[in-house]
mmCIF file of C-alpha atoms in Angstrom:
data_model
loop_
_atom_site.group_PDB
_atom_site.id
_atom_site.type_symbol
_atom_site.label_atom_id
_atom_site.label_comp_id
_atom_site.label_asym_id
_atom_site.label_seq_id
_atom_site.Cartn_x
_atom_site.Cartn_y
_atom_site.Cartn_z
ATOM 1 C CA UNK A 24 -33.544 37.590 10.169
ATOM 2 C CA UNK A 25 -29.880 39.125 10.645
ATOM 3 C CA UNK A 26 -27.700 39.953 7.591
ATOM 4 C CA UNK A 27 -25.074 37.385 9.130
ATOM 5 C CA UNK A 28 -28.192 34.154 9.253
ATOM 6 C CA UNK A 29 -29.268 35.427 5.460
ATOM 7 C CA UNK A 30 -25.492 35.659 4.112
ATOM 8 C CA UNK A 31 -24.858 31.957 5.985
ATOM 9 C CA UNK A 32 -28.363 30.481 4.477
ATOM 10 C CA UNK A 33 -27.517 31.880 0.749
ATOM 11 C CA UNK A 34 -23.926 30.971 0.851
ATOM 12 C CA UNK A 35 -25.168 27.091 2.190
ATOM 13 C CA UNK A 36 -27.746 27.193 -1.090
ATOM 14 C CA UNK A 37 -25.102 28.563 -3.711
ATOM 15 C CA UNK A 38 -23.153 25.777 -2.920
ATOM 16 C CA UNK A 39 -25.627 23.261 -3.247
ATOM 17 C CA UNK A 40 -26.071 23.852 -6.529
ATOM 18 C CA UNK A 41 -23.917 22.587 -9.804
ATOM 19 C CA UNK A 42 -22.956 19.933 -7.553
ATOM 20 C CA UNK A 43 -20.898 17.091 -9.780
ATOM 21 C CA UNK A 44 -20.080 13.445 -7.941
ATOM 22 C CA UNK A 45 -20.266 15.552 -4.986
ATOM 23 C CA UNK A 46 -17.842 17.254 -5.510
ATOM 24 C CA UNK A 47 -18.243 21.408 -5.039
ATOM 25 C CA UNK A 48 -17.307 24.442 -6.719
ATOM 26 C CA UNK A 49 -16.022 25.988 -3.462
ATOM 27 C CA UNK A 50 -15.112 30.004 -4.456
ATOM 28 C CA UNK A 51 -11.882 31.691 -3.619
ATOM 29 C CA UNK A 52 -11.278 32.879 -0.004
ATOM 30 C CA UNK A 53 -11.074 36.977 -0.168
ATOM 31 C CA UNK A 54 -7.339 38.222 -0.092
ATOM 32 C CA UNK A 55 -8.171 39.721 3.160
ATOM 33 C CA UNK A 56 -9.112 36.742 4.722
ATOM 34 C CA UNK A 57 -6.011 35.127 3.249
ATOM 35 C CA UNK A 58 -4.150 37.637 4.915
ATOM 36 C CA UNK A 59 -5.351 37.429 8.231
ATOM 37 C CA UNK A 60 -4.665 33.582 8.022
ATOM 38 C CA UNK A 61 -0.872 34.496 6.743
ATOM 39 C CA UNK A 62 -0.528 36.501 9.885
ATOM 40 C CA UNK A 63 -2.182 34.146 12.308
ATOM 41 C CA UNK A 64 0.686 31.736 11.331
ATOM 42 C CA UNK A 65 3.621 30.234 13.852
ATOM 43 C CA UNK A 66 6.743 30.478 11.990
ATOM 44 C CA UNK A 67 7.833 27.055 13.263
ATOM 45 C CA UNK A 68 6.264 23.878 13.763
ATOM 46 C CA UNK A 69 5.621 22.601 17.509
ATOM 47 C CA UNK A 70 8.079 19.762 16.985
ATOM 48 C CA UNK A 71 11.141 19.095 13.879
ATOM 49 C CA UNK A 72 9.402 16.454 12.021
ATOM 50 C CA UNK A 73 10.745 13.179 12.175
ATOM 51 C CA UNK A 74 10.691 12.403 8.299
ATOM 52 C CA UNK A 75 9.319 14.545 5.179
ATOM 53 C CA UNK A 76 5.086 14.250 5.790
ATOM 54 C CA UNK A 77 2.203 14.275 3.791
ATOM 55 C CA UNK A 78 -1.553 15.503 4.696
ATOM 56 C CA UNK A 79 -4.541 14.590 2.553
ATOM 57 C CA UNK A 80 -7.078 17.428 3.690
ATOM 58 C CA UNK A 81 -10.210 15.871 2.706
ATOM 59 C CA UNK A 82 -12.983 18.609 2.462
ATOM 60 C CA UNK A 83 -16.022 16.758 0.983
ATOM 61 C CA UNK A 84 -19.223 16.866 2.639
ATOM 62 C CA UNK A 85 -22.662 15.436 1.611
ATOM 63 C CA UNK A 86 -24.249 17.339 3.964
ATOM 64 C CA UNK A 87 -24.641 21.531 5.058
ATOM 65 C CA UNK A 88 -21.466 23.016 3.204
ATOM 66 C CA UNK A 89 -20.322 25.166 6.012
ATOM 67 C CA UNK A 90 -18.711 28.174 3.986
ATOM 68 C CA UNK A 91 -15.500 28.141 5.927
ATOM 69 C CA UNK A 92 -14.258 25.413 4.082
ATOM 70 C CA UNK A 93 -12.120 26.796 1.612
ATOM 71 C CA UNK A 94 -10.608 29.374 4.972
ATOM 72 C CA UNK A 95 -9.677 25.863 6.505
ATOM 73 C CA UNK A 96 -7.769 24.667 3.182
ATOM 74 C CA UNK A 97 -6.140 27.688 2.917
ATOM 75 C CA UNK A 98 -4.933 28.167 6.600
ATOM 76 C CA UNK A 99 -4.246 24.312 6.329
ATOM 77 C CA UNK A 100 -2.127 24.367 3.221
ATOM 78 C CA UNK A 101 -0.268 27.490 4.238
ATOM 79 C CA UNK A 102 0.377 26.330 7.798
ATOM 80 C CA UNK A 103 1.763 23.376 6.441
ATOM 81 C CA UNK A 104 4.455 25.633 3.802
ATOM 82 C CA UNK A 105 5.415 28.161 6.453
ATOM 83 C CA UNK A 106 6.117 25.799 9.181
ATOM 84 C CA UNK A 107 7.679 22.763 6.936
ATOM 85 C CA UNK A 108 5.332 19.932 9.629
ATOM 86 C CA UNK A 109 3.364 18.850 6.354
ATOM 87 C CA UNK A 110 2.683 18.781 3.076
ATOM 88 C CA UNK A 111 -0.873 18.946 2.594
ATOM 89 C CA UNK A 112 -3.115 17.983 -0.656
ATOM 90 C CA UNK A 113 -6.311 18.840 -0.637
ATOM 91 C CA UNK A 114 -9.305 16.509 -2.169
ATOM 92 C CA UNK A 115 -12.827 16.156 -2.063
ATOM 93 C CA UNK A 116 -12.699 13.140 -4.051
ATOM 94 C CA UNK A 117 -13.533 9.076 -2.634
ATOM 95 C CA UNK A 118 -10.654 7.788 -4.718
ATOM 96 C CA UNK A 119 -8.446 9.781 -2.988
ATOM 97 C CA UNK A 120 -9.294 7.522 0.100
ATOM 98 C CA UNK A 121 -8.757 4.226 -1.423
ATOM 99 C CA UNK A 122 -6.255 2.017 -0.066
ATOM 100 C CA UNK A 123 -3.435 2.397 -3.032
ATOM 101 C CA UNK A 124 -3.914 6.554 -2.804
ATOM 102 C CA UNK A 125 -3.672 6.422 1.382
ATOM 103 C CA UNK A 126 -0.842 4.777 1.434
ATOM 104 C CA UNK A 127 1.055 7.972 0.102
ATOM 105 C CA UNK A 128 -0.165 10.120 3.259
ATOM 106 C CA UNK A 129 0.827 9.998 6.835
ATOM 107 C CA UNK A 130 -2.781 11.235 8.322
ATOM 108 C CA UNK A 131 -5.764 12.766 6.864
ATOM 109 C CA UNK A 132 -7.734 16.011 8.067
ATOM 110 C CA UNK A 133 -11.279 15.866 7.883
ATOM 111 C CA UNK A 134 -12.453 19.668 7.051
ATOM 112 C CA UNK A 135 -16.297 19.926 7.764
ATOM 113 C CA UNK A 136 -17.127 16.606 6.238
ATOM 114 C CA UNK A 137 -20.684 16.979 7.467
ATOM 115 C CA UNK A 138 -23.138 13.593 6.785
ATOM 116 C CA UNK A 139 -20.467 12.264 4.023
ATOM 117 C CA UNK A 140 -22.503 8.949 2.335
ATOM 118 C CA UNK A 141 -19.088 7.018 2.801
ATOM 119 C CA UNK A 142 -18.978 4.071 0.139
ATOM 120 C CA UNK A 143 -18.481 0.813 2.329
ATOM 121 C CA UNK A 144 -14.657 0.576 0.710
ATOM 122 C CA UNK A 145 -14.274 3.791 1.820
ATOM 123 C CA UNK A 146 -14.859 2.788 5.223
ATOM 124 C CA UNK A 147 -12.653 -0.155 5.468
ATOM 125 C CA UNK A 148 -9.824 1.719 3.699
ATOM 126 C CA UNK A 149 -9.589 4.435 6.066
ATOM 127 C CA UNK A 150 -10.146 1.904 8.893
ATOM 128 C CA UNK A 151 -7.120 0.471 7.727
ATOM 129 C CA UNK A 152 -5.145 3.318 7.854
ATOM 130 C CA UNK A 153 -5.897 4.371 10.954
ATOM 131 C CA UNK A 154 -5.434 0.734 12.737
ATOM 132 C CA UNK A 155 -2.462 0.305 10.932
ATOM 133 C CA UNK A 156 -0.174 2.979 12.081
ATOM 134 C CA UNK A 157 -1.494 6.602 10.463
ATOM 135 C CA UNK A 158 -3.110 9.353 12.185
ATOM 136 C CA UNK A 159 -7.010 10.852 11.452
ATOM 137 C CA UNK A 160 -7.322 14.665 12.637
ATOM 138 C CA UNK A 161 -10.919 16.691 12.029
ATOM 139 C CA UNK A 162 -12.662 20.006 12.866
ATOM 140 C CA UNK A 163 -16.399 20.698 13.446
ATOM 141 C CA UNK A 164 -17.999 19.088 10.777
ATOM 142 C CA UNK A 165 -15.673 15.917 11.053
ATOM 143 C CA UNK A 166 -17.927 14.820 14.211
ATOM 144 C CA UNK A 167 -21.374 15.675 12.201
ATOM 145 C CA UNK A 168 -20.657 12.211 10.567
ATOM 146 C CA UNK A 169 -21.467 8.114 10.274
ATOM 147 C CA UNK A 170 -24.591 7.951 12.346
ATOM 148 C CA UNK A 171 -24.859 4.584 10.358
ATOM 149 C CA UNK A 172 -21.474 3.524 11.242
ATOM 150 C CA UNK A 173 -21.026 2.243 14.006
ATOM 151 C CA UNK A 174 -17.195 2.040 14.055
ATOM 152 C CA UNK A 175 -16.502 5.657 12.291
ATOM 153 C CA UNK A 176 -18.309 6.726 15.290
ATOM 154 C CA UNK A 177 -16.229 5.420 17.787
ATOM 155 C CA UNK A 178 -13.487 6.097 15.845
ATOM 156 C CA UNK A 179 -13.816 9.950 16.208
ATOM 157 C CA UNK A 180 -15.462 9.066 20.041
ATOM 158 C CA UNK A 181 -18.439 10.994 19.807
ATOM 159 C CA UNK A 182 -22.045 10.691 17.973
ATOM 160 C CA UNK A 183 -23.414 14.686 17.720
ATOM 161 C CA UNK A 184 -26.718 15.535 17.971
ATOM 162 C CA UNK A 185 -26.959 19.476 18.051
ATOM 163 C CA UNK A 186 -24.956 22.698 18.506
ATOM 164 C CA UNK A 187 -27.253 24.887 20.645
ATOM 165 C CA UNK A 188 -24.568 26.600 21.973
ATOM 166 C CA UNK A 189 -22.424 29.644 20.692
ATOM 167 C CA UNK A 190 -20.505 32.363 23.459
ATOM 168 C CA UNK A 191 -18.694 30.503 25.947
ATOM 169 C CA UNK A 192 -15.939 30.091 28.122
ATOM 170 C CA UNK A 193 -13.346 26.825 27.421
ATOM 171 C CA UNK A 194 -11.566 24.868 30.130
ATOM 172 C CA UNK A 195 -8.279 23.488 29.178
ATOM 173 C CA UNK A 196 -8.972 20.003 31.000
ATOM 174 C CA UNK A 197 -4.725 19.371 29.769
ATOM 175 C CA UNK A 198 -2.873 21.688 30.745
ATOM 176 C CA UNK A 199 0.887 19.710 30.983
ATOM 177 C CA UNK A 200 0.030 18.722 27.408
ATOM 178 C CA UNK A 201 2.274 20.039 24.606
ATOM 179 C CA UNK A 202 -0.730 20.074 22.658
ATOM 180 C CA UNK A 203 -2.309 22.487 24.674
ATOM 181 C CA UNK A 204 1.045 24.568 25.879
ATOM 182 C CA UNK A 205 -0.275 27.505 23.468
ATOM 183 C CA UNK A 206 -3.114 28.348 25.859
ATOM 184 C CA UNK A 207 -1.483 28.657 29.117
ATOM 185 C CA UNK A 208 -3.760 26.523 31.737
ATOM 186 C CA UNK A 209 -5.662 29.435 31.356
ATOM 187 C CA UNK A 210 -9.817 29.199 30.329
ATOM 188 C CA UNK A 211 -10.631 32.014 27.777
ATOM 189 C CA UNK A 212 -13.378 33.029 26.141
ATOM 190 C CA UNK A 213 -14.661 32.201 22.710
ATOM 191 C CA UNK A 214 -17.645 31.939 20.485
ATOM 192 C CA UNK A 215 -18.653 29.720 17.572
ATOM 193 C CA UNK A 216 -21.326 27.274 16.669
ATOM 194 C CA UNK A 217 -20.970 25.116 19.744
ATOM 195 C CA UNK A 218 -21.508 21.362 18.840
ATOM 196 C CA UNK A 219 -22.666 18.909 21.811
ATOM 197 C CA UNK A 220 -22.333 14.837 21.497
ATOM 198 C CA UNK A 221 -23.525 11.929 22.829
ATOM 199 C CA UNK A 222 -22.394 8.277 23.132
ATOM 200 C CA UNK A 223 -20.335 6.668 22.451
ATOM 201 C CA UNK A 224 -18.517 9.633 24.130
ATOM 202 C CA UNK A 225 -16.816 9.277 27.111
ATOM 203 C CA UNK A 226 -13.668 10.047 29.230
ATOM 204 C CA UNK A 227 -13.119 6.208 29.820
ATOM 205 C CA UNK A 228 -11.923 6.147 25.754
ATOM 206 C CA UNK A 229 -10.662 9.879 25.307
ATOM 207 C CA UNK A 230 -8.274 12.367 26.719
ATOM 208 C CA UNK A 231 -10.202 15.219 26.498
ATOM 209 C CA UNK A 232 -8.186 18.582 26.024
ATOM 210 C CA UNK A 233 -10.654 21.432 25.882
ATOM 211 C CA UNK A 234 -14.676 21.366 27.125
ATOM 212 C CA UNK A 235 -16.635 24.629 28.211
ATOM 213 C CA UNK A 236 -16.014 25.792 31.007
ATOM 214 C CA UNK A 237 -19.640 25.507 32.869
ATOM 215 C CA UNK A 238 -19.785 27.420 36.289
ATOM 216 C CA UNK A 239 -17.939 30.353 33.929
ATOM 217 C CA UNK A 240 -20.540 29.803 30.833
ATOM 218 C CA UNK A 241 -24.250 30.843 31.984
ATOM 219 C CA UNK A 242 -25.411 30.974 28.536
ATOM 220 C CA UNK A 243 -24.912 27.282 28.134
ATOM 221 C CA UNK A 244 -26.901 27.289 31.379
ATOM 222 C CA UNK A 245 -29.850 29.560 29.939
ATOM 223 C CA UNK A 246 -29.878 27.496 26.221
ATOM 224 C CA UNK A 247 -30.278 23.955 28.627
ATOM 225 C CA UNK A 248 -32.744 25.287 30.098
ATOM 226 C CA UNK A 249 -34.608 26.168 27.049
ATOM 227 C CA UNK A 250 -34.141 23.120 25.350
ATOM 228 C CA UNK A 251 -35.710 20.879 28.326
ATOM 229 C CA UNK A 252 -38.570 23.237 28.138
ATOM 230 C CA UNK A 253 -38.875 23.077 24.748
ATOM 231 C CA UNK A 254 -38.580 18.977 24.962
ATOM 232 C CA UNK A 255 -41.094 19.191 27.001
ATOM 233 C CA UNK A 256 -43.678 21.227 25.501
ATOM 234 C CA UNK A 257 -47.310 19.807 24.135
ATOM 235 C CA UNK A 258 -45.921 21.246 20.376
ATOM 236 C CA UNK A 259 -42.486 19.957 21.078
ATOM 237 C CA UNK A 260 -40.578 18.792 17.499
ATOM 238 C CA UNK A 261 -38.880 15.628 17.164
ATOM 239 C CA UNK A 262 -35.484 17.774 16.722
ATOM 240 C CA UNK A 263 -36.474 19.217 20.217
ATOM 241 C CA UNK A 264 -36.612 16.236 21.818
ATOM 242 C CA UNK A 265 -33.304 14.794 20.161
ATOM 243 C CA UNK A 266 -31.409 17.611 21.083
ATOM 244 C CA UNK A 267 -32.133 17.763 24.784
ATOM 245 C CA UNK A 268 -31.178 13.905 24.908
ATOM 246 C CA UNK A 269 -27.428 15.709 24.411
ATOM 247 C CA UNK A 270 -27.905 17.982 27.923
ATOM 248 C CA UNK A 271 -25.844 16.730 29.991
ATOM 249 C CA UNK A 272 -26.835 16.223 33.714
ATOM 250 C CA UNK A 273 -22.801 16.379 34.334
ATOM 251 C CA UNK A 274 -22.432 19.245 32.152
ATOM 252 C CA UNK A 275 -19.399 17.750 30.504
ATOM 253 C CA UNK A 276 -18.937 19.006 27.148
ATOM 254 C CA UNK A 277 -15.931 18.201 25.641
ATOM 255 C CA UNK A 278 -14.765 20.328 22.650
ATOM 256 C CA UNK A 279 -11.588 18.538 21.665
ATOM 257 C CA UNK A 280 -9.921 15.156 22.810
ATOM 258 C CA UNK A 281 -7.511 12.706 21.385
ATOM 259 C CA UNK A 282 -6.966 8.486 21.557
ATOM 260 C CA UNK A 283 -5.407 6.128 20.114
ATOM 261 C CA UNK A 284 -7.214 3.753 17.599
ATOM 262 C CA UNK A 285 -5.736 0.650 17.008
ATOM 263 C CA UNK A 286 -1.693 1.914 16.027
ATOM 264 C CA UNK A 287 -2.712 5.284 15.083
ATOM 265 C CA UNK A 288 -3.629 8.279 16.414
ATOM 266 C CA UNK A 289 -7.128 10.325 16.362
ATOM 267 C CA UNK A 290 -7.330 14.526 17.172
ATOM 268 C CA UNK A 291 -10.666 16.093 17.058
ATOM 269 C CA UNK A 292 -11.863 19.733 17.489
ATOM 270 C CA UNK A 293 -15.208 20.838 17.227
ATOM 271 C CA UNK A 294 -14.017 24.434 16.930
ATOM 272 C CA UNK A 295 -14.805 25.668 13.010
ATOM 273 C CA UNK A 296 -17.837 27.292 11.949
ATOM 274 C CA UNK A 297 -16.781 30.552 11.914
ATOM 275 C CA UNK A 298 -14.506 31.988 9.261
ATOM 276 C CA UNK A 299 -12.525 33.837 12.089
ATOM 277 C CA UNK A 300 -11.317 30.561 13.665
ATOM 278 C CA UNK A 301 -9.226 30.076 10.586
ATOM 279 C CA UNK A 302 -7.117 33.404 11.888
ATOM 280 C CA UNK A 303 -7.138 32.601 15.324
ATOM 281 C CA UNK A 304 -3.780 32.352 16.272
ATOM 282 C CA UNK A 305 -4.070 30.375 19.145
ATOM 283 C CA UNK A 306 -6.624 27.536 17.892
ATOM 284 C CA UNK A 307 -4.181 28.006 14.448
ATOM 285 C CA UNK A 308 -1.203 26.293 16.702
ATOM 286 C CA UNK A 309 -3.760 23.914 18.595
ATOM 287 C CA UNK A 310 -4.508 22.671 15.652
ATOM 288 C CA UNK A 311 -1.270 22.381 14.056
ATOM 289 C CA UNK A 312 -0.233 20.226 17.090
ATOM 290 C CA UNK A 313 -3.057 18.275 16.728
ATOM 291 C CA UNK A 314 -1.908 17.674 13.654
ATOM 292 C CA UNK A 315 1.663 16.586 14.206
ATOM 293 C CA UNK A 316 -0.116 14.765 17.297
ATOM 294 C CA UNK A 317 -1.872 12.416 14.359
ATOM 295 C CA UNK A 318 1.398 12.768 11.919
ATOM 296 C CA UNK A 319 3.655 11.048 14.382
ATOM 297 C CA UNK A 320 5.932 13.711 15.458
ATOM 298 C CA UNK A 321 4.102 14.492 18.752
ATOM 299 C CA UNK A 322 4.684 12.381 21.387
ATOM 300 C CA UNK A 323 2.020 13.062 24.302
ATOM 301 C CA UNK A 324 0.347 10.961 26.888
ATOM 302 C CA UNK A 325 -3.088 10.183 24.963
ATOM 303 C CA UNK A 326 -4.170 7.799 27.438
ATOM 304 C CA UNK A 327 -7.682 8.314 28.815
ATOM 305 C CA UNK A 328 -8.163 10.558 31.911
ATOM 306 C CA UNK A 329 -11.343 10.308 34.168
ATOM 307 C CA UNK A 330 -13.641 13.524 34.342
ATOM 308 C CA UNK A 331 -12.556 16.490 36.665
ATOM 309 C CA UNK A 332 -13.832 15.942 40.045
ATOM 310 C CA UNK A 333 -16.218 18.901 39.579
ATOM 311 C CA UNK A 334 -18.077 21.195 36.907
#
């Protein structure tokens, strides 16, 4: 086992423990982290805000507590001060999404809230508030969520199953998007823990902005192999044979999308696992559009757009 696997395993069982109402006692992120994130910053936001806004950044999860949580608040709440597009408040807390606390925020950010047990008021509040006007934005963990919930799920547009992907190549599938103006048009390499969805996923519902890059990813084409051969073998796991149901036979895996939902406005990225995301300057301002995408302040076409003609 690599130092990097044992570090990731003890950090996920440290923060299991002296759990209270499920709520963690996340530790500080290193000043040199916090210091790459300060200089991964835009000093502007993509648009002038319209009006004075306010992000609740909820961070709670009831599932694996991915370590990079507290490098997302930071990056989030500093992104926010240097570039005046938000406020943002930070919670782990259910009340906070109850109908008379929502009402104070313009869109919430969902930071790795992986398998959250989401009280049934929960769900209708923040059904509510997305319907009614407000914006929902979320990163990696966001989409490991509501497998019971029907709606939630189609909400975000995507159910995941598994992430048995990591170095790849990503296709910007929007390139005339001012949400995606930071990468050029151009694919570019990157690695992370690589999540991969199923229904109720698809283009018909979502404009998709980023997805890997397949002919330009042949490690996504060596890991489906392996997981149809390990579906298919006599000692094959149950979690074997669910994750191959997620290999695609268009090899169309989207990474981040937007919709509309109801009056509001959904962003999702699946990009977060790895602490070094959070300093990333480019996914930094992709996400910080995203995010004034959901606020309100970023008009885009977010209609749905039919898959690329090839892969």
């Amino acid at each position: 086992m690599n130092r990097l696997l044992m570090l990731t395993i003890l950090a996920a069982v440290s923060l299991t423990a002296n759990v209270v109402n499920g709520e963690r006692p996340w530790p500080a992120v290193p000043e040199a982290d916090v210091q790459k994130i300060r200089d991964a910053l835009p000093d502007r936001p993509q648009v002038p805000p319209q009006k004075p806004r306010k992000l609740l950044v909820f961070y709670r999860t009831d599932g694996f507590p991915h370590s990079v949580i507290p490098h997302f608040n930071t990056m989030l709440e500093l992104l926010g001060e240097k570039t005046g597009a938000y406020k943002a408040t930070l919670s782990q807390s259910y009340a906070d999404l109850q109908p008379e606390r929502l009402k104070e925020f313009d869109a919430v950010y969902f930071n790795n809230t992986c398998r959250m047990k989401t009280p049934e008021p929960v769900k209708a509040a923040l059904q509510d508030f997305v319907k009614g006007g407000k914006g929902f934005a979320g990163n990696h963990g966001a989409g490991d969520n509501w497998q019971d919930w029907p709606e939630g799920l189609e909400m975000i547009g995507a159910k995941f199953v598994c992430h048995p992907f990591g170095r790849i190549r990503i296709k910007v599938d929007d390139p005339d998007s001012p949400l995606t103006q930071v990468f050029g048009g151009q694919s570019f390499p990157f690695q992370d823990e690589i999540y991969v969805f199923t229904e109720p996923y698809s283009r018909a519902k979502l404009r998709v902005l980023l997805s890997i890059d397949y002919p330009n990813s042949p490690e996504v084409r060596r890991a489906e192999t392996r997981l149809r051969e390990r579906a298919a073998a006599p000692d094959a796991k149950p979690s074997d044979k669910q994750c191959v149901a997620a290999v695609r036979d268009d090899h169309d895996y989207a990474i981040a999308w937007i919709r509309r939902w109801g009056q509001g406005r959904v962003f999702y990225c699946s990009l977060g696992h790895a602490h070094e995301v959070t300093w990333d300057p480019a996914i930094v301002r992709f996400n910080l559009a995203g995010i004034q995408y959901a606020l309100g302040d970023l008009s885009v076409d977010d209609s749905p757009q039919a898959a690329p003609a090839s892969r």
